[in-house]
Short mmCIF file of C-alpha atoms in Angstrom, two decimals:
data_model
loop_
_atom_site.label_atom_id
_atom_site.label_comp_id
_atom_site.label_asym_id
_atom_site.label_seq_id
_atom_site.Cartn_x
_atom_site.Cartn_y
_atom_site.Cartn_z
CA UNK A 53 18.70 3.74 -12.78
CA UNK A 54 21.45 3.60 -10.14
CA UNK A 55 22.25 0.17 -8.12
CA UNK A 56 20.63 1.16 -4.96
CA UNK A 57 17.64 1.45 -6.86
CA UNK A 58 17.94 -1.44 -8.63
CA UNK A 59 18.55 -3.46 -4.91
CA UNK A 60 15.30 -1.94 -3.76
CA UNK A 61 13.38 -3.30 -6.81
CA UNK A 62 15.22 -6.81 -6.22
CA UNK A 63 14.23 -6.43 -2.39
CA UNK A 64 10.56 -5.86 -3.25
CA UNK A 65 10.34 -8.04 -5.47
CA UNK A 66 11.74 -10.67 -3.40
CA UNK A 67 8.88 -9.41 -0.79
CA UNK A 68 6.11 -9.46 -3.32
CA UNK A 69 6.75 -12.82 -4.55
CA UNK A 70 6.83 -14.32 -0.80
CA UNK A 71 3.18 -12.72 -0.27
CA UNK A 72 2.06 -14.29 -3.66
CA UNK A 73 2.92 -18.01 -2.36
CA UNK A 74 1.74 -17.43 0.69
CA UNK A 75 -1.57 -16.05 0.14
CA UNK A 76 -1.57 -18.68 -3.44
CA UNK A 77 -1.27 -21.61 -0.39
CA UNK A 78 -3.89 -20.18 1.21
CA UNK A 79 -6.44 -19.19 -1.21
CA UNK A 80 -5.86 -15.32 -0.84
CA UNK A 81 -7.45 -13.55 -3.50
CA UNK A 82 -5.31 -10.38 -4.16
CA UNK A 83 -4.27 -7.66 -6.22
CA UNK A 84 -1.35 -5.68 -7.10
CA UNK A 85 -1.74 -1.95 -8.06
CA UNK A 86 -0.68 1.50 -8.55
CA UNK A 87 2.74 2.09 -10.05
CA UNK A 88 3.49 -1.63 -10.81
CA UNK A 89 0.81 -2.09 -12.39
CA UNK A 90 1.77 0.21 -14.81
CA UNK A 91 4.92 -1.07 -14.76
CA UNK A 92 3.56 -4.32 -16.39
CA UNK A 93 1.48 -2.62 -19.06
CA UNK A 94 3.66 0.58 -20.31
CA UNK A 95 7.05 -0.66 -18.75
CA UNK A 96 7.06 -4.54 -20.97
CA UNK A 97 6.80 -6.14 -17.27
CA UNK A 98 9.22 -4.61 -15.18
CA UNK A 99 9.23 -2.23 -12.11
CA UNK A 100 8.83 1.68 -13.57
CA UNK A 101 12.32 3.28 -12.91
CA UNK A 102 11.53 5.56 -10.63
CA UNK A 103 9.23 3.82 -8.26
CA UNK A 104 10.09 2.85 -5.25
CA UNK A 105 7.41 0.58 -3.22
CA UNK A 106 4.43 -2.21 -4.39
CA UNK A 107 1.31 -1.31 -3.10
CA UNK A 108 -1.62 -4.47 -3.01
CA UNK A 109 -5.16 -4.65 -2.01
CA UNK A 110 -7.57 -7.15 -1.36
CA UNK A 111 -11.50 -7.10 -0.23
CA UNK A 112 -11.87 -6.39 3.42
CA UNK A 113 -13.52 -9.63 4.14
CA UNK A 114 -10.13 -11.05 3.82
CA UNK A 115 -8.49 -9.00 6.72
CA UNK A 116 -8.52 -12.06 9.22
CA UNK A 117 -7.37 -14.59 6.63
CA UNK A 118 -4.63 -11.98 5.42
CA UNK A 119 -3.18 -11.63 8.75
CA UNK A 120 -3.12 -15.31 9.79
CA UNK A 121 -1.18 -15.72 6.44
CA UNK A 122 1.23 -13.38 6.44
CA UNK A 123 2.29 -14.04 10.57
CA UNK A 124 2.16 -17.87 9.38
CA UNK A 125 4.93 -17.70 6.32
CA UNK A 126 7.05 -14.36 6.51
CA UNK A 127 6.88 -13.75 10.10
CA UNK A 128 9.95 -15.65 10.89
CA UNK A 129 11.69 -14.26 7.23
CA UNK A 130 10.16 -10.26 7.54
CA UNK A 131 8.93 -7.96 10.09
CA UNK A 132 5.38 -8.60 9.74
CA UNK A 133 3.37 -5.38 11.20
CA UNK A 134 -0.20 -5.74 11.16
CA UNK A 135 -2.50 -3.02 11.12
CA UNK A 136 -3.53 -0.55 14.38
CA UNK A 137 0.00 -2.51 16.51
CA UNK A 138 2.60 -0.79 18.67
CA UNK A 139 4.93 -1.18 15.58
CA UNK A 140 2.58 0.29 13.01
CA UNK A 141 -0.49 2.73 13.95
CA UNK A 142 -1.63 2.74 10.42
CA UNK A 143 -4.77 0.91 9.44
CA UNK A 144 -2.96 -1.65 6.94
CA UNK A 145 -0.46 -4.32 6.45
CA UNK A 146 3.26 -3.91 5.84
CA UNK A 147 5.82 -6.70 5.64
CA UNK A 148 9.08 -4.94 5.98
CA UNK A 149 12.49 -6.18 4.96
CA UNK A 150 14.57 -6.13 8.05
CA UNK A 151 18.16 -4.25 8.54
CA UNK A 152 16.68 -1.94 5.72
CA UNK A 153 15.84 2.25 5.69
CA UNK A 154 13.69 4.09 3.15
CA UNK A 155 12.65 7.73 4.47
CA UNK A 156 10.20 8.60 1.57
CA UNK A 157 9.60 12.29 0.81
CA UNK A 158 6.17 12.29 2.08
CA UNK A 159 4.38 12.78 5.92
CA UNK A 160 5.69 9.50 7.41
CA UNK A 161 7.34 9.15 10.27
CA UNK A 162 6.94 5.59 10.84
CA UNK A 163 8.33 4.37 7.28
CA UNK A 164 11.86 2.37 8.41
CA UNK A 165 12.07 -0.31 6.17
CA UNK A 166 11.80 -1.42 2.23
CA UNK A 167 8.72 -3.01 2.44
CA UNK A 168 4.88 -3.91 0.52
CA UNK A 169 1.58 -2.24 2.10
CA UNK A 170 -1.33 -4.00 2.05
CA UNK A 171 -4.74 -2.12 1.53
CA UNK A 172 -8.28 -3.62 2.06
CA UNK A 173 -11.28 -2.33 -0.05
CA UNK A 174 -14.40 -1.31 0.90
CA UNK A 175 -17.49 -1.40 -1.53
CA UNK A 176 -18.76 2.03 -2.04
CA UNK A 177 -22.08 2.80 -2.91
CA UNK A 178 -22.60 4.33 -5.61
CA UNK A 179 -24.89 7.74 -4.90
CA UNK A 180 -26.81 9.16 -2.36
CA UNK A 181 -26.33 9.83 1.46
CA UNK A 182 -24.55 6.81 2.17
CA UNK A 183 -21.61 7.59 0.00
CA UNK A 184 -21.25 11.21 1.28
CA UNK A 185 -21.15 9.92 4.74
CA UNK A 186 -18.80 7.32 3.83
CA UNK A 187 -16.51 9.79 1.75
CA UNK A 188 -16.89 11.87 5.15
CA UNK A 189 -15.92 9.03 7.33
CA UNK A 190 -13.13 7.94 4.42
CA UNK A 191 -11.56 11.31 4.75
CA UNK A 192 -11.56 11.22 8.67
CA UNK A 193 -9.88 7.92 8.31
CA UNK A 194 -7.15 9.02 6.26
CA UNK A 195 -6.65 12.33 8.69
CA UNK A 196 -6.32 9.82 11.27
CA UNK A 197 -4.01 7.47 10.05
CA UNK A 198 -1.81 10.75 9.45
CA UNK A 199 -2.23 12.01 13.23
CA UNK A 200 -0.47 8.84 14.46
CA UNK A 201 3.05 10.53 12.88
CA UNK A 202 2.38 13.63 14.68
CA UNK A 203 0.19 13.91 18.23
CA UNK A 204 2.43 12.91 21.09
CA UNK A 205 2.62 8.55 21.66
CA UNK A 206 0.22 8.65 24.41
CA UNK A 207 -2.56 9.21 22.66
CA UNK A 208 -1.37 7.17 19.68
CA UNK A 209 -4.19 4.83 21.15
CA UNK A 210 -6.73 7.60 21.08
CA UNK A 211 -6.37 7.86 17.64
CA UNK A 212 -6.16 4.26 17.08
CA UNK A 213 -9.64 3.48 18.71
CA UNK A 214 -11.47 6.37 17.52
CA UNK A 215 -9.99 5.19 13.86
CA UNK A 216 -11.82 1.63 14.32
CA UNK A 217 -14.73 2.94 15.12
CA UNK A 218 -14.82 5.06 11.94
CA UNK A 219 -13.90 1.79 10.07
CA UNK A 220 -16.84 -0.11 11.15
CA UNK A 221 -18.67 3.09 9.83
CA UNK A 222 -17.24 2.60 6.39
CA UNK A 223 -17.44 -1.31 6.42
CA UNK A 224 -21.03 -1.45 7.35
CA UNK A 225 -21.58 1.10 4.34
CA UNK A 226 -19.79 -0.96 2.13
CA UNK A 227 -21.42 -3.99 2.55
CA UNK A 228 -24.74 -2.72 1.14
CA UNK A 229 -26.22 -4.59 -2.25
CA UNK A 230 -26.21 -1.12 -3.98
CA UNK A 231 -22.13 -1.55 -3.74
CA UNK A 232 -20.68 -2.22 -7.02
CA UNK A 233 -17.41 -0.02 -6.91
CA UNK A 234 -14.62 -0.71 -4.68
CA UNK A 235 -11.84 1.35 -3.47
CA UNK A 236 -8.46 0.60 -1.37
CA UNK A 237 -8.71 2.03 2.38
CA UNK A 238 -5.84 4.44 1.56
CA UNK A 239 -4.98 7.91 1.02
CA UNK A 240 -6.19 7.45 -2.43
CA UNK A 241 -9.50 6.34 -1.41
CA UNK A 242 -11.33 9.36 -3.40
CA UNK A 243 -9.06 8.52 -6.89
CA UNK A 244 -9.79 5.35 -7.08
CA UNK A 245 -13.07 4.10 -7.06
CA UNK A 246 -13.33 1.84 -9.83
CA UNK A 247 -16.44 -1.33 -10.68
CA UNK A 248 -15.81 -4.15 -8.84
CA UNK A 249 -15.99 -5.95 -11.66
CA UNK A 250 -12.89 -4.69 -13.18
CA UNK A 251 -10.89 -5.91 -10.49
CA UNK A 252 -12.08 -9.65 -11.26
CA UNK A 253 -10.70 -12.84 -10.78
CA UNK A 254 -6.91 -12.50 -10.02
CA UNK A 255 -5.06 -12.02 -12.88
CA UNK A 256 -1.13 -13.73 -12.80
CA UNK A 257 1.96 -11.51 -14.95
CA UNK A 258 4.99 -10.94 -14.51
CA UNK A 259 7.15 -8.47 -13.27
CA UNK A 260 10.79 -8.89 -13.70
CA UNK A 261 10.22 -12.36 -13.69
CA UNK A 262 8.58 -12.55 -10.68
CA UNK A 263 4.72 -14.06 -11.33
CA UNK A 264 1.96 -11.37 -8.95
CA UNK A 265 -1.57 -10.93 -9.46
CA UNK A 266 -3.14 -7.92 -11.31
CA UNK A 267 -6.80 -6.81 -11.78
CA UNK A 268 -8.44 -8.95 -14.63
CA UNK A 269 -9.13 -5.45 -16.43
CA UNK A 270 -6.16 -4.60 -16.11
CA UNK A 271 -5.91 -1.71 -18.89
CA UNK A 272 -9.81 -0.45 -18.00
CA UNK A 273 -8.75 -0.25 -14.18
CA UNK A 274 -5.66 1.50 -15.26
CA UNK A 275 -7.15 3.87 -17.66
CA UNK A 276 -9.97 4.56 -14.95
CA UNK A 277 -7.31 5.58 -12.29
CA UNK A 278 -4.15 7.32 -14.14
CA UNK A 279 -5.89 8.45 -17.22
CA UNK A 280 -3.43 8.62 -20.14
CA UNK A 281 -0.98 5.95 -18.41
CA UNK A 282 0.81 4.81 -21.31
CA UNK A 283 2.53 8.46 -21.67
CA UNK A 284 5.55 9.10 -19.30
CA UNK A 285 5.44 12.09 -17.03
CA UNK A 286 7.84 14.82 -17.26
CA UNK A 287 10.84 14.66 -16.68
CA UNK A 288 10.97 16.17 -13.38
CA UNK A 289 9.17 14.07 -12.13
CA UNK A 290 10.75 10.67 -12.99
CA UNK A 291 12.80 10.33 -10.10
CA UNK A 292 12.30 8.29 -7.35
CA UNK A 293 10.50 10.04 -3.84
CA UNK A 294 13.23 8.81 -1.01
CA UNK A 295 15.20 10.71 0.89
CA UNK A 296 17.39 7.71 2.28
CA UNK A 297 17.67 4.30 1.23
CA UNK A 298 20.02 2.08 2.62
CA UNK A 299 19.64 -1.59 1.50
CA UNK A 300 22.17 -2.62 4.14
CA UNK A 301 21.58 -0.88 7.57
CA UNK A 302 18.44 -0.20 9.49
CA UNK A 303 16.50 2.94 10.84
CA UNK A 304 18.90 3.48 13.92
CA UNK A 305 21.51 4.21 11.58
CA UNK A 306 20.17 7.08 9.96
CA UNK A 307 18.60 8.90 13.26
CA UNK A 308 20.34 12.06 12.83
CA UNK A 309 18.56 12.17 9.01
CA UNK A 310 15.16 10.68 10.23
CA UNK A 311 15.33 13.83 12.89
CA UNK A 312 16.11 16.18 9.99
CA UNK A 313 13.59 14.92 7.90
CA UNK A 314 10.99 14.92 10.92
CA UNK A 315 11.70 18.68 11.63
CA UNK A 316 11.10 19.64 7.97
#
């Protein structure tokens, strides 16, 4: 693993752990996921070589509380973007590290900084109409959170509102008593449906040192989403997804690259 790399781990770390105390001094249930939470299984707690971000989730009913939090401690440390803003037209959290650029090899055009998305869940039911209209509205949501990269920034808005109003679809579905999966409002919404039991009570390890909060099944969540996750990938594959990273200069220095990359 080369040095940048090994800054970007530091820097998300560093981001991570200011999100735990926060939301610990505010009684914030959370949850950290994806490929750090493999990390702290397969990996002997620490970040898996190749990844490069730290994706958490919480329940949905904790938007408002997770917003006051984060604008209350790491507004004045982070850029603090908060979901369906000017600054970010996606429909969750990011708390960005400022005079930072990672261009990730994937359909963003709004990604300028190292930073740690926050995802809500949503109860899913668990058969019958309901779920096929929410996996309908699900899959709308995620079209639309990818339309705000690409439909000119006048109708950014469009998108914006008509997104809401699908997510009060999906809320009010997964609020019903016959909801006892969860999944994160995210692209992966269809991969990762998992009991809501197996997510828990809040979980503390450590990563690197750094003391975050994992799903209380940790190894049954994990096992339910990547399979056989204790077995690396190939080869190929074991390489980070940027394009850019600079841990030391912002977005505006890399616009010739960002245009590049947009054009692709």
């Amino acid at each position: 693993m080369d040095s940048e790399t090994e800054t970007l781990h530091r820097m998300l770390l560093q981001i991570t752990d200011d999100i735990h105390k926060a939301f610990m001094a505010d009684g914030i249930p959370y949850y950290v996921v994806g490929g750090t939470a493999i990390g702290c299984v397969r990996d002997n707690g620490r970040m898996v070589p190749w990844d490069d971000d730290v994706d958490i989730v919480f329940d949905a009913c904790w938007s408002e509380a997770v917003a006051e939090s984060l604008r209350n401690h790491l507004s004045q440390k982070y850029i603090v973007e908060m979901p369906d803003s000017k600054e970010n037209h996606k429909g969750y959290f990011r708390v960005v590290m400022p005079n930072t650029c990672l261009i990730r090899n994937v359909h963003d055009r709004n990604d300028k900084g190292i930073s740690v998305e926050l995802f809500p869940m949503v109860g899913v039911p668990e058969k019958g109409v309901r779920r096929r209209i929410q996996f309908m509205m699900s899959r709308l949501h995620i079209l639309l959170n990818m339309a705000g990269d690409y439909v000119p920034k006048p109708l950014v808005p469009v998108c914006i509102g008509f997104r809401k109003a699908v997510r009060m679809v999906i809320d009010r579905i997964g609020s019903g008593d016959d909801c006892d999966c969860v999944s994160p409002l995210n692209g992966c919404f269809f991969d990762e449906i998992v009991p809501r039991d197996v997510f828990g009570k809040p979980t503390p390890h450590e990563i690197m040192g750094i003391e975050m909060m994992f799903p209380e099944d940790l190894e049954g969540y994990l096992g339910m989403v990547y399979g056989d996750y204790m077995s690396l990938p190939p080869v190929e594959k074991r390489v980070p997804t940027y394009l850019v990273l600079d841990t030391k200069n912002g977005w505006m220095e890399h616009m010739d690259e960002a245009r590049a990359i947009q054009k692709r």
